[in-house]
PDB file of C-alpha atoms in Angstrom:
ATOM      1  CA  MET A   1     -24.809   8.013 -36.467  1.00  0.00           C
ATOM      2  CA  LYS A   2     -23.825  11.220 -34.336  1.00  0.00           C
ATOM      3  CA  ARG A   3     -21.055  11.244 -31.844  1.00  0.00           C
ATOM      4  CA  GLU A   4     -23.708  12.308 -29.232  1.00  0.00           C
ATOM      5  CA  ASP A   5     -26.002  10.025 -30.182  1.00  0.00           C
ATOM      6  CA  TYR A   6     -23.672   6.970 -29.517  1.00  0.00           C
ATOM      7  CA  ASP A   7     -22.268   8.064 -26.663  1.00  0.00           C
ATOM      8  CA  GLU A   8     -26.056   8.053 -25.608  1.00  0.00           C
ATOM      9  CA  TYR A   9     -26.264   4.546 -26.269  1.00  0.00           C
ATOM     10  CA  ILE A  10     -22.430   3.595 -24.551  1.00  0.00           C
ATOM     11  CA  ARG A  11     -23.602   5.433 -21.495  1.00  0.00           C
ATOM     12  CA  ARG A  12     -26.782   3.309 -21.232  1.00  0.00           C
ATOM     13  CA  PHE A  13     -25.130  -0.049 -22.295  1.00  0.00           C
ATOM     14  CA  ASN A  14     -22.087   0.701 -19.353  1.00  0.00           C
ATOM     15  CA  ALA A  15     -25.597   1.037 -17.087  1.00  0.00           C
ATOM     16  CA  GLN A  16     -26.538  -1.979 -18.032  1.00  0.00           C
ATOM     17  CA  ASP A  17     -30.108  -0.712 -19.287  1.00  0.00           C
ATOM     18  CA  PRO A  18     -31.918  -2.891 -21.718  1.00  0.00           C
ATOM     19  CA  THR A  19     -33.967  -0.763 -22.822  1.00  0.00           C
ATOM     20  CA  ALA A  20     -30.860   0.830 -24.809  1.00  0.00           C
ATOM     21  CA  PHE A  21     -31.381  -2.405 -26.978  1.00  0.00           C
ATOM     22  CA  ASP A  22     -35.232  -1.060 -27.791  1.00  0.00           C
ATOM     23  CA  GLU A  23     -33.977   2.268 -29.139  1.00  0.00           C
ATOM     24  CA  TYR A  24     -30.965   0.952 -31.015  1.00  0.00           C
ATOM     25  CA  ILE A  25     -30.887  -2.245 -32.059  1.00  0.00           C
ATOM     26  CA  ALA A  26     -32.699  -3.570 -35.447  1.00  0.00           C
ATOM     27  CA  ASP A  27     -35.483  -6.375 -34.554  1.00  0.00           C
ATOM     28  CA  ASP A  28     -33.369  -8.060 -38.258  1.00  0.00           C
ATOM     29  CA  LEU A  29     -29.745  -7.210 -36.354  1.00  0.00           C
ATOM     30  CA  HIS A  30     -27.030  -9.826 -37.104  1.00  0.00           C
ATOM     31  CA  MET A  31     -23.978  -9.676 -34.569  1.00  0.00           C
ATOM     32  CA  GLN A  32     -20.894 -11.199 -35.604  1.00  0.00           C
ATOM     33  CA  ASN A  33     -18.518 -11.271 -32.361  1.00  0.00           C
ATOM     34  CA  GLY A  34     -15.797 -13.393 -32.657  1.00  0.00           C
ATOM     35  CA  LEU A  35     -16.624 -17.001 -33.398  1.00  0.00           C
ATOM     36  CA  LEU A  36     -19.971 -15.726 -31.476  1.00  0.00           C
ATOM     37  CA  GLU A  37     -23.348 -15.409 -33.872  1.00  0.00           C
ATOM     38  CA  PHE A  38     -26.737 -13.860 -32.994  1.00  0.00           C
ATOM     39  CA  ASP A  39     -29.728 -12.426 -34.107  1.00  0.00           C
ATOM     40  CA  GLY A  40     -32.340  -9.690 -33.555  1.00  0.00           C
ATOM     41  CA  ARG A  41     -32.836  -7.306 -30.690  1.00  0.00           C
ATOM     42  CA  GLN A  42     -33.697 -10.506 -28.017  1.00  0.00           C
ATOM     43  CA  GLY A  43     -30.718 -12.172 -29.248  1.00  0.00           C
ATOM     44  CA  MET A  44     -28.894  -9.216 -28.145  1.00  0.00           C
ATOM     45  CA  ARG A  45     -31.071  -9.009 -24.964  1.00  0.00           C
ATOM     46  CA  ASP A  46     -30.589 -12.852 -23.991  1.00  0.00           C
ATOM     47  CA  HIS A  47     -26.250 -12.435 -24.785  1.00  0.00           C
ATOM     48  CA  TYR A  48     -26.317  -9.293 -22.509  1.00  0.00           C
ATOM     49  CA  ALA A  49     -27.762 -10.594 -19.840  1.00  0.00           C
ATOM     50  CA  ARG A  50     -25.997 -13.128 -19.343  1.00  0.00           C
ATOM     51  CA  ILE A  51     -22.964 -11.488 -19.781  1.00  0.00           C
ATOM     52  CA  TRP A  52     -24.033  -9.032 -17.308  1.00  0.00           C
ATOM     53  CA  SER A  53     -25.237 -11.583 -14.300  1.00  0.00           C
ATOM     54  CA  SER A  54     -21.310 -12.359 -14.149  1.00  0.00           C
ATOM     55  CA  PHE A  55     -19.694  -9.438 -15.291  1.00  0.00           C
ATOM     56  CA  SER A  56     -19.634  -5.092 -14.704  1.00  0.00           C
ATOM     57  CA  GLU A  57     -18.787  -4.114 -18.286  1.00  0.00           C
ATOM     58  CA  ASP A  58     -17.192  -0.996 -19.072  1.00  0.00           C
ATOM     59  CA  LEU A  59     -17.017   0.513 -22.270  1.00  0.00           C
ATOM     60  CA  THR A  60     -14.314   3.489 -23.465  1.00  0.00           C
ATOM     61  CA  VAL A  61     -14.463   4.482 -27.142  1.00  0.00           C
ATOM     62  CA  GLU A  62     -11.148   5.290 -27.880  1.00  0.00           C
ATOM     63  CA  ARG A  63     -11.812   6.596 -31.753  1.00  0.00           C
ATOM     64  CA  PHE A  64     -15.435   7.046 -33.260  1.00  0.00           C
ATOM     65  CA  VAL A  65     -16.296   7.496 -37.128  1.00  0.00           C
ATOM     66  CA  SER A  66     -19.535   7.834 -38.766  1.00  0.00           C
ATOM     67  CA  ASP A  67     -21.785   8.832 -41.481  1.00  0.00           C
ATOM     68  CA  GLU A  68     -25.749   8.253 -42.275  1.00  0.00           C
ATOM     69  CA  GLN A  69     -25.151   4.427 -42.731  1.00  0.00           C
ATOM     70  CA  THR A  70     -22.017   2.818 -41.113  1.00  0.00           C
ATOM     71  CA  ALA A  71     -20.613   3.545 -37.846  1.00  0.00           C
ATOM     72  CA  ALA A  72     -16.855   2.025 -36.678  1.00  0.00           C
ATOM     73  CA  VAL A  73     -15.261   3.122 -33.261  1.00  0.00           C
ATOM     74  CA  GLN A  74     -11.913   1.683 -32.205  1.00  0.00           C
ATOM     75  CA  MET A  75     -13.027   0.194 -28.538  1.00  0.00           C
ATOM     76  CA  TRP A  76     -11.332  -1.275 -25.804  1.00  0.00           C
ATOM     77  CA  ALA A  77     -13.994  -3.273 -23.132  1.00  0.00           C
ATOM     78  CA  HIS A  78     -13.411  -4.051 -19.364  1.00  0.00           C
ATOM     79  CA  PHE A  79     -14.850  -7.172 -18.112  1.00  0.00           C
ATOM     80  CA  THR A  80     -14.748  -8.007 -14.302  1.00  0.00           C
ATOM     81  CA  ALA A  81     -16.415 -11.003 -12.735  1.00  0.00           C
ATOM     82  CA  LEU A  82     -18.581 -10.237 -10.167  1.00  0.00           C
ATOM     83  CA  ARG A  83     -18.994 -13.759  -8.657  1.00  0.00           C
ATOM     84  CA  ASP A  84     -17.620 -16.772  -9.064  1.00  0.00           C
ATOM     85  CA  ASP A  85     -19.165 -18.273 -12.535  1.00  0.00           C
ATOM     86  CA  PRO A  86     -17.962 -21.699 -13.245  1.00  0.00           C
ATOM     87  CA  GLU A  87     -19.559 -21.798 -16.375  1.00  0.00           C
ATOM     88  CA  SER A  88     -19.337 -17.671 -17.957  1.00  0.00           C
ATOM     89  CA  LEU A  89     -19.264 -17.011 -21.084  1.00  0.00           C
ATOM     90  CA  PHE A  90     -15.802 -17.025 -21.209  1.00  0.00           C
ATOM     91  CA  GLY A  91     -15.050 -20.160 -19.529  1.00  0.00           C
ATOM     92  CA  PRO A  92     -14.453 -20.386 -15.251  1.00  0.00           C
ATOM     93  CA  VAL A  93     -13.893 -17.572 -13.185  1.00  0.00           C
ATOM     94  CA  ARG A  94     -13.090 -16.254  -9.439  1.00  0.00           C
ATOM     95  CA  LYS A  95     -14.782 -13.404  -9.022  1.00  0.00           C
ATOM     96  CA  GLY A  96     -12.599  -9.910  -9.445  1.00  0.00           C
ATOM     97  CA  HIS A  97     -11.138 -12.211 -12.972  1.00  0.00           C
ATOM     98  CA  THR A  98     -10.636  -9.399 -15.683  1.00  0.00           C
ATOM     99  CA  PHE A  99     -11.051  -9.673 -19.788  1.00  0.00           C
ATOM    100  CA  ASP A 100      -9.997  -6.999 -21.588  1.00  0.00           C
ATOM    101  CA  PHE A 101     -10.784  -6.305 -24.916  1.00  0.00           C
ATOM    102  CA  ARG A 102      -9.148  -4.163 -27.297  1.00  0.00           C
ATOM    103  CA  GLY A 103     -10.820  -4.408 -30.654  1.00  0.00           C
ATOM    104  CA  LEU A 104     -12.951  -2.396 -33.785  1.00  0.00           C
ATOM    105  CA  ILE A 105     -16.374  -2.434 -34.084  1.00  0.00           C
ATOM    106  CA  ARG A 106     -17.892  -1.927 -37.470  1.00  0.00           C
ATOM    107  CA  TYR A 107     -21.914  -0.840 -37.048  1.00  0.00           C
ATOM    108  CA  ASP A 108     -24.205  -1.186 -40.403  1.00  0.00           C
ATOM    109  CA  LEU A 109     -26.926   1.845 -39.320  1.00  0.00           C
ATOM    110  CA  ARG A 110     -31.078   1.957 -40.953  1.00  0.00           C
ATOM    111  CA  ASP A 111     -32.919   4.781 -39.245  1.00  0.00           C
ATOM    112  CA  GLY A 112     -30.029   5.404 -36.817  1.00  0.00           C
ATOM    113  CA  GLN A 113     -30.110   1.595 -35.115  1.00  0.00           C
ATOM    114  CA  PHE A 114     -27.443  -0.865 -35.651  1.00  0.00           C
ATOM    115  CA  THR A 115     -28.335  -3.612 -38.048  1.00  0.00           C
ATOM    116  CA  ASP A 116     -25.213  -5.102 -38.501  1.00  0.00           C
ATOM    117  CA  ILE A 117     -22.088  -5.563 -36.254  1.00  0.00           C
ATOM    118  CA  ARG A 118     -19.133  -6.640 -36.120  1.00  0.00           C
ATOM    119  CA  VAL A 119     -16.616  -7.236 -34.011  1.00  0.00           C
ATOM    120  CA  ALA A 120     -12.193  -7.453 -35.212  1.00  0.00           C
ATOM    121  CA  TYR A 121     -10.353  -8.306 -32.337  1.00  0.00           C
ATOM    122  CA  ASN A 122      -7.010  -6.766 -31.649  1.00  0.00           C
ATOM    123  CA  SER A 123      -6.221  -7.574 -28.396  1.00  0.00           C
ATOM    124  CA  PHE A 124      -8.471 -10.034 -25.834  1.00  0.00           C
ATOM    125  CA  ILE A 125      -6.367  -9.829 -22.489  1.00  0.00           C
ATOM    126  CA  SER A 126      -7.290 -12.350 -19.199  1.00  0.00           C
ATOM    127  CA  THR A 127      -5.803 -11.013 -15.947  1.00  0.00           C
ATOM    128  CA  ASP A 128      -7.289 -14.160 -12.916  1.00  0.00           C
ATOM    129  CA  HIS A 129      -7.951 -13.421  -9.528  1.00  0.00           C
ATOM    130  CA  GLU A 130      -4.593 -14.430  -8.345  1.00  0.00           C
ATOM    131  CA  GLY A 131      -3.210 -11.640 -11.132  1.00  0.00           C
ATOM    132  CA  VAL A 132      -1.962 -13.889 -14.204  1.00  0.00           C
ATOM    133  CA  VAL A 133      -2.609 -12.569 -17.226  1.00  0.00           C
ATOM    134  CA  THR A 134      -2.550 -14.417 -20.401  1.00  0.00           C
ATOM    135  CA  GLU A 135      -3.846 -13.390 -23.985  1.00  0.00           C
ATOM    136  CA  LEU A 136      -6.742 -15.193 -25.090  1.00  0.00           C
ATOM    137  CA  GLY A 137      -7.308 -14.743 -29.297  1.00  0.00           C
ATOM    138  CA  ILE A 138     -10.594 -15.198 -29.860  1.00  0.00           C
ATOM    139  CA  PRO A 139     -12.895 -16.408 -27.023  1.00  0.00           C
ATOM    140  CA  HIS A 140     -16.065 -17.024 -28.265  1.00  0.00           C
TER     141      HIS A 140
END
């Protein structure tokens, strides 16, 4: 995968454009994100529909490497709660609560689509609406 193709996926992802999944996610995707696992393009849609209903999410690619079969990134994902949500994916949150994930993501590729995504955490930090910072470890 070329960097410009991945950057386009991230641009569309940051815009919360679920049609990006049609182009970049294989029907037979397997995703493992900490203890959370799901399958397929629809699984990806369902997962992010849940996140995007409560959070804005901004991905920043800090490093990217790839070949035809694999891509890997060092990623910073910043989540901001858009509303109070007692049942968010990260547990109860109040508007303005932030989460910062830093880690590595590996993608297996077939015909330019992601068939397997594996997320490895280096850090996952919660900053609540009062400014209290907590290292979460693996939140899922």
